[in-house]
Amino acid sequence: MVPSQRSTLKREVVALKRKRIVEAARRLFYEKGYEPTKLDDIAERLGVTKQFIYSYYKTKNELLSEIAEQCICDCLDAQARVLSGKLPIIEKLAKIVEDVTQVIIANQANTIIYLREEMNLEWQIAQKIREQRNEFDHRMMKLLRDGVRAGVLRVVDERVTARCIGGMLVWCALWYRDLGVLSPAAIATLITQNVMQMVAGGTGRIAKTNGRRA
Amino acid sequence: MVPSQRSTLKREVVALKRKRIVEAARRLFYEKGYEPTKLDDIAERLGVTKQFIYSYYKTKNELLSEIAEQCICDCLDAQARVLSGKLPIIEKLAKIVEDVTQVIIANQANTIIYLREEMNLEWQIAQKIREQRNEFDHRMMKLLRDGVRAGVLRVVDERVTARCIGGMLVWCALWYRDLGVLSPAAIATLITQNVMQMVAGGTGRIAKTNGRRA
């Protein structure tokens, strides 16, 4: 093995170990709550020593921060990817809603843990996540505004409409398991159709091709 | 004072004392969190003894239950009042969204505390609140279905659309203070217009009379 391969492998192993520690912490924070979970419980779940965890995370709170930041970071990434692409405005909006719904469903436990444990985050981390949530809303507001200017969207009020969309997206973390018959992809499509009816009415591509009418 | 007046006054005094205890608990659970708040803190905030609080609430958890149940109970009441009235379907839906938004804003702290502290509720209480949330969604689904049958609503999928509306409503507890320029009544109207655009499109009374178009 040449040295560069060895260092790549080492990085991969570190990343894998960190990932497994975060997964075990997330499962326990989700099932038992953050406060009652001890680092010992996380070590036990992984079959490692507490010392092993300390090599990667100094405190339980560091794990909470990483878990809480995960979902909004992934949402911002998904949103940025679509915004930087070349789709027409209306399709950008539909694609953001569809992709972010899937991100939220994939990050369901992270989302719930964030909503529960925001007070247990360090002030700077909580503030950073709030700013990221604002950034998400502001990008949506800009897209809605662009759509109105281009004459392809009809928006009640860009500030409130952006947050209505945000609520539809986040809230699915709390209910999607109740509709067990629907796959995450099906739920993402149906939420997207609802958003498109809200802001693109009869003119929306998705509303036109897939939306049922009374 | 005749005896019946005396007993009415006594009941009023008890109700007032319970209300003030719950208000103090809510403020502290909201600001400090449920776990770190002691009954002593609640007594201190009210300028009473802990013994005084024990006369009305046996445990801190009883206070949490009352706070957590408040919002969904008020939402169900507001929804039931409109459903039992004589408005046309489309106006019933608009009125429910408008009234429930105002209930959620008025109960903002209760809503946040419930989302944070569900795990600290006794199992039976948590289960009861989940059933009440389901009841709210099911009544909305029925109203949407009735609207589709009557040809006045166009609904993507009644199960998902009801939960999208739920998300728009609940989520405003987390953002309405950010839009400080808008009154609760204005926010309620704007959320209602968004919902009506989503399910009544160009045909909705509210969308027709107030909704802006691009």
XYZ file of C-alpha atoms in Angstrom:
428
model
C 0.000 0.000 0.000
C 1.455 3.373 -0.949
C 1.378 6.124 1.726
C -1.427 8.177 0.098
C -3.674 5.111 -0.058
C -2.926 4.392 3.580
C -3.937 7.909 4.656
C -7.126 7.720 2.593
C -8.057 4.460 4.248
C -7.282 5.945 7.667
C -9.641 8.858 6.982
C -12.338 6.455 5.837
C -11.985 4.405 9.003
C -12.209 7.526 11.180
C -15.289 8.682 9.266
C -16.895 5.253 9.649
C -16.259 5.179 13.402
C -17.648 8.696 13.861
C -20.702 7.782 11.797
C -21.428 4.678 13.905
C -21.025 6.642 17.156
C -23.463 9.307 15.916
C -25.952 6.647 14.797
C -25.891 4.963 18.216
C -26.264 8.328 19.980
C -29.140 9.335 17.709
C -30.999 6.083 18.339
C -30.615 6.465 22.116
C -31.431 10.204 22.232
C -34.512 9.454 20.125
C -35.708 6.466 22.176
C -34.708 7.455 25.728
C -34.216 11.218 25.433
C -30.976 13.207 25.577
C -30.776 13.805 29.331
C -31.134 10.187 30.482
C -28.671 8.852 27.878
C -25.129 8.442 29.205
C -21.970 8.058 27.113
C -21.764 4.608 28.748
C -25.065 3.658 27.098
C -23.732 4.721 23.703
C -20.523 2.741 24.263
C -22.538 -0.299 25.357
C -24.802 -0.105 22.314
C -21.708 -0.070 20.073
C -19.801 -2.672 22.092
C -16.887 -0.269 22.651
C -15.383 1.512 25.653
C -16.304 5.025 26.727
C -12.643 5.895 26.099
C -13.106 4.925 22.447
C -15.954 7.442 22.130
C -13.872 10.138 23.864
C -11.253 9.782 21.103
C -13.843 11.106 18.645
C -16.244 13.212 20.699
C -15.217 15.146 23.813
C -18.744 15.370 25.264
C -22.274 14.068 24.830
C -23.217 17.626 23.903
C -20.888 17.537 20.888
C -22.863 14.537 19.629
C -26.134 16.404 20.170
C -24.803 19.374 18.171
C -23.810 17.172 15.260
C -27.211 15.430 15.269
C -29.142 18.700 15.531
C -27.203 20.356 12.702
C -27.436 17.378 10.338
C -30.955 17.910 9.054
C -30.839 21.652 8.374
C -27.407 21.248 6.707
C -28.748 18.526 4.412
C -31.841 20.632 3.661
C -29.700 23.664 2.761
C -27.486 21.475 0.551
C -30.451 19.975 -1.279
C -31.961 23.454 -1.751
C -28.650 24.931 -2.978
C -28.122 22.108 -5.472
C -31.481 22.812 -7.117
C -31.113 26.608 -6.995
C -27.737 26.461 -8.725
C -29.189 24.327 -11.525
C -30.851 25.395 -14.735
C -34.480 24.371 -14.193
C -37.267 26.923 -14.714
C -38.450 28.600 -11.484
C -41.566 26.521 -11.094
C -39.648 23.257 -11.484
C -36.963 24.450 -9.096
C -39.600 25.007 -6.449
C -41.168 21.598 -7.029
C -37.761 19.889 -6.946
C -36.727 21.650 -3.721
C -39.941 20.606 -1.973
C -39.624 17.045 -3.233
C -35.930 16.671 -2.324
C -36.213 18.398 1.060
C -39.185 16.223 2.045
C -37.020 13.171 1.376
C -34.151 14.712 3.375
C -36.471 15.332 6.319
C -37.888 11.821 6.216
C -34.344 10.384 6.005
C -33.373 12.631 8.950
C -36.585 12.022 10.894
C -34.905 11.248 14.218
C -32.490 14.211 13.892
C -35.411 16.558 13.281
C -37.372 15.325 16.293
C -34.272 15.437 18.506
C -33.580 19.028 17.415
C -37.162 20.117 18.173
C -37.009 18.458 21.599
C -33.501 19.382 22.666
C -32.855 22.860 21.273
C -32.517 24.145 24.854
C -29.756 21.626 25.555
C -27.617 22.963 22.699
C -24.862 25.450 23.377
C -26.080 28.955 22.684
C -23.809 29.401 19.648
C -24.958 26.141 18.054
C -28.644 26.899 18.657
C -28.110 30.359 17.164
C -26.268 28.943 14.130
C -29.124 26.495 13.429
C -31.685 29.304 13.714
C -29.692 31.311 11.195
C -29.580 28.309 8.881
C -33.359 27.911 9.189
C -33.708 31.619 8.333
C -31.394 31.164 5.373
C -33.610 28.341 4.104
C -36.731 30.534 4.445
C -35.042 33.510 2.785
C -33.952 31.477 -0.226
C -37.527 30.210 -0.555
C -38.856 33.783 -0.302
C -36.506 34.888 -3.064
C -37.574 31.994 -5.307
C -41.258 32.780 -4.673
C -40.605 36.464 -5.440
C -38.791 35.560 -8.664
C -41.717 33.345 -9.628
C -44.225 36.119 -9.018
C -42.129 38.568 -11.076
C -41.876 36.043 -13.891
C -45.650 35.601 -13.758
C -45.482 31.866 -13.074
C -46.365 31.833 -9.355
C -49.195 33.455 -7.393
C -48.099 33.959 -3.829
C -50.312 35.218 -0.982
C -47.385 36.737 0.957
C -43.830 35.564 0.338
C -42.852 35.733 4.040
C -45.829 33.719 5.268
C -46.002 31.407 2.245
C -42.308 30.453 2.630
C -42.984 29.534 6.264
C -46.160 27.648 5.356
C -44.024 25.540 3.013
C -41.455 25.112 5.799
C -44.189 23.889 8.162
C -45.502 21.373 5.621
C -41.945 20.045 5.201
C -40.853 19.832 8.851
C -44.148 18.499 10.135
C -43.934 15.381 7.959
C -41.186 14.145 10.323
C -43.967 13.791 12.919
C -46.647 12.109 10.819
C -45.113 10.194 7.917
C -44.954 6.942 9.888
C -48.722 7.180 10.544
C -49.332 6.852 6.802
C -47.335 3.645 6.578
C -48.933 2.703 3.277
C -47.141 5.584 1.542
C -43.422 5.424 0.704
C -41.218 8.448 1.434
C -41.099 9.083 -2.325
C -44.912 9.013 -2.564
C -45.227 11.395 0.393
C -42.650 13.734 -1.161
C -44.637 13.795 -4.406
C -47.940 14.461 -2.634
C -46.508 17.263 -0.493
C -44.976 18.789 -3.632
C -48.347 18.674 -5.367
C -49.942 20.436 -2.392
C -47.312 23.182 -2.462
C -47.672 23.605 -6.218
C -51.449 23.943 -5.887
C -50.832 26.584 -3.224
C -48.479 28.744 -5.284
C -48.901 27.696 -8.899
C -52.610 26.856 -8.961
C -53.870 25.749 -12.344
C -50.678 27.007 -13.982
C -48.228 24.675 -12.198
C -46.557 21.927 -14.187
C -47.065 19.400 -11.414
C -50.540 20.544 -10.533
C -51.448 20.258 -14.212
C -49.993 16.834 -14.849
C -50.557 15.031 -11.556
C -52.864 16.997 -9.263
C -56.344 15.561 -8.868
C -59.214 17.962 -9.275
C -62.611 17.893 -7.638
C -74.232 36.521 50.624
C -76.512 33.525 50.067
C -74.889 30.054 50.133
C -75.029 29.465 46.354
C -73.255 32.769 45.685
C -70.621 31.807 48.220
C -69.950 28.462 46.541
C -69.770 30.133 43.112
C -67.221 32.613 44.424
C -65.239 29.771 45.997
C -65.100 27.939 42.680
C -63.995 31.125 40.938
C -61.206 31.634 43.462
C -59.998 28.036 43.039
C -60.070 28.424 39.253
C -58.127 31.692 39.472
C -55.458 30.147 41.729
C -55.059 27.114 39.429
C -54.808 29.413 36.405
C -52.067 31.505 38.013
C -50.105 28.388 39.021
C -50.291 27.022 35.466
C -49.224 30.388 34.018
C -46.170 30.531 36.268
C -45.265 26.915 35.468
C -45.688 27.535 31.721
C -43.449 30.587 31.806
C -40.716 28.686 33.674
C -40.979 25.465 31.609
C -40.765 27.641 28.492
C -37.818 29.753 29.640
C -35.757 27.260 31.668
C -37.090 23.910 30.451
C -39.211 21.374 32.309
C -36.445 19.302 33.952
C -34.529 22.175 35.608
C -37.717 23.854 36.922
C -38.544 22.962 40.516
C -41.909 23.426 42.232
C -39.976 25.829 44.503
C -39.234 28.032 41.478
C -42.928 28.124 40.577
C -43.844 28.989 44.188
C -41.198 31.717 44.269
C -42.400 33.230 40.990
C -45.940 33.392 42.430
C -44.855 34.533 45.902
C -46.546 31.524 47.557
C -45.363 28.419 49.430
C -44.751 25.066 47.786
C -47.490 23.750 50.092
C -49.943 26.147 48.425
C -49.129 24.626 45.034
C -49.509 21.085 46.422
C -53.097 21.936 47.395
C -53.903 22.276 43.694
C -51.356 20.098 41.862
C -49.866 16.927 43.341
C -46.776 16.925 41.096
C -44.868 19.023 38.578
C -45.848 16.405 36.008
C -49.543 17.164 36.551
C -48.785 20.765 35.580
C -46.929 19.588 32.473
C -49.919 17.425 31.456
C -52.326 20.335 31.789
C -50.030 22.609 29.758
C -49.448 20.003 27.043
C -53.154 19.225 26.679
C -54.268 22.854 26.583
C -53.445 23.643 22.969
C -54.868 20.543 21.281
C -58.032 20.818 23.431
C -58.530 24.441 22.391
C -57.856 23.522 18.741
C -60.425 20.710 18.851
C -62.961 23.043 20.487
C -62.430 25.748 17.858
C -62.729 23.158 15.084
C -65.874 21.593 16.586
C -67.561 24.984 16.991
C -67.141 25.736 13.286
C -68.058 22.209 12.140
C -71.322 22.295 14.116
C -72.289 25.615 12.528
C -74.156 26.290 9.320
C -71.461 27.773 7.073
C -70.869 26.311 3.593
C -67.976 23.786 3.459
C -65.470 26.186 1.969
C -66.152 28.836 4.608
C -66.022 26.228 7.365
C -62.538 25.260 6.241
C -61.389 28.884 6.060
C -62.862 29.646 9.488
C -61.237 26.579 11.088
C -57.811 27.510 9.723
C -58.235 31.121 10.803
C -59.495 30.305 14.315
C -56.997 27.493 14.952
C -54.076 29.692 13.875
C -55.168 32.207 16.491
C -55.518 29.438 19.099
C -51.985 28.218 18.329
C -50.517 31.705 18.531
C -52.354 32.312 21.823
C -51.026 28.937 23.077
C -47.544 29.398 21.628
C -45.656 28.433 24.785
C -47.919 25.396 25.402
C -47.275 24.160 21.865
C -43.501 24.505 22.158
C -43.496 22.862 25.594
C -45.534 19.932 24.246
C -43.155 19.438 21.296
C -40.138 19.534 23.618
C -41.457 17.530 26.543
C -43.684 14.827 25.065
C -41.281 12.203 26.451
C -41.726 13.579 29.979
C -45.494 13.049 29.870
C -47.027 9.966 31.395
C -47.673 7.354 28.744
C -51.463 7.666 29.000
C -51.389 11.448 28.635
C -49.012 11.335 25.653
C -51.255 8.714 24.047
C -54.407 10.779 24.697
C -52.843 13.849 23.052
C -51.773 11.785 20.036
C -55.341 10.548 19.696
C -56.615 14.128 19.917
C -54.158 15.169 17.181
C -55.448 12.274 15.054
C -59.012 13.339 15.732
C -58.176 16.847 14.506
C -56.628 15.430 11.301
C -59.546 13.059 10.733
C -62.128 15.814 11.042
C -60.107 17.855 8.522
C -59.934 14.857 6.171
C -63.702 14.447 6.368
C -64.275 18.136 5.623
C -61.876 17.981 2.658
C -63.656 14.840 1.387
C -67.043 16.537 1.740
C -65.698 19.528 -0.185
C -64.401 17.343 -3.003
C -67.761 15.514 -3.208
C -69.614 18.821 -3.295
C -67.292 19.982 -6.094
C -66.008 23.021 -4.172
C -62.538 21.785 -3.171
C -59.742 20.181 -5.186
C -57.606 18.085 -2.889
C -54.371 16.323 -3.854
C -54.791 13.567 -1.233
C -57.022 14.090 1.777
C -54.650 12.264 4.178
C -51.562 14.225 3.156
C -53.382 17.519 2.553
C -54.919 17.425 6.050
C -51.442 16.955 7.517
C -49.985 19.696 5.321
C -52.607 22.034 6.781
C -51.721 20.762 10.269
C -48.036 21.519 9.636
C -48.798 25.048 8.425
C -50.832 25.633 11.591
C -48.487 24.148 14.216
C -45.314 25.547 12.683
C -46.514 29.148 13.087
C -45.895 28.735 16.847
C -42.195 28.620 15.957
C -42.006 31.542 13.505
C -44.765 34.063 14.168
C -42.587 36.177 16.462
C -39.994 36.511 13.659
C -42.575 38.402 11.613
C -43.177 40.921 14.353
C -44.731 43.408 11.961
C -47.732 41.126 11.457
C -50.454 40.799 14.104
C -51.747 37.326 15.022
C -54.966 38.205 13.171
C -53.007 39.175 10.037
C -50.973 35.957 10.189
C -54.172 33.940 10.622
C -55.664 35.582 7.533
C -52.533 35.001 5.435
C -52.236 31.345 6.451
C -55.924 30.888 5.651
C -55.400 32.403 2.203
C -52.509 29.999 1.589
C -54.638 27.010 2.588
C -57.524 28.199 0.422
C -55.225 28.582 -2.568
C -54.017 25.039 -1.897
C -57.449 23.414 -1.802
C -59.884 25.856 -3.370
C -57.685 27.435 -6.037
C -59.442 30.089 -8.064
C -62.782 28.916 -6.717
C -62.268 29.784 -3.031
C -64.205 32.641 -1.532
C -61.172 33.930 0.338
C -58.753 33.323 -2.496
C -61.151 35.220 -4.750
C -61.749 38.202 -2.523
C -58.381 38.649 -0.764
C -55.713 36.489 -2.382
C -53.109 38.347 -4.389
C -52.319 37.031 -7.823
C -49.058 37.172 -9.716
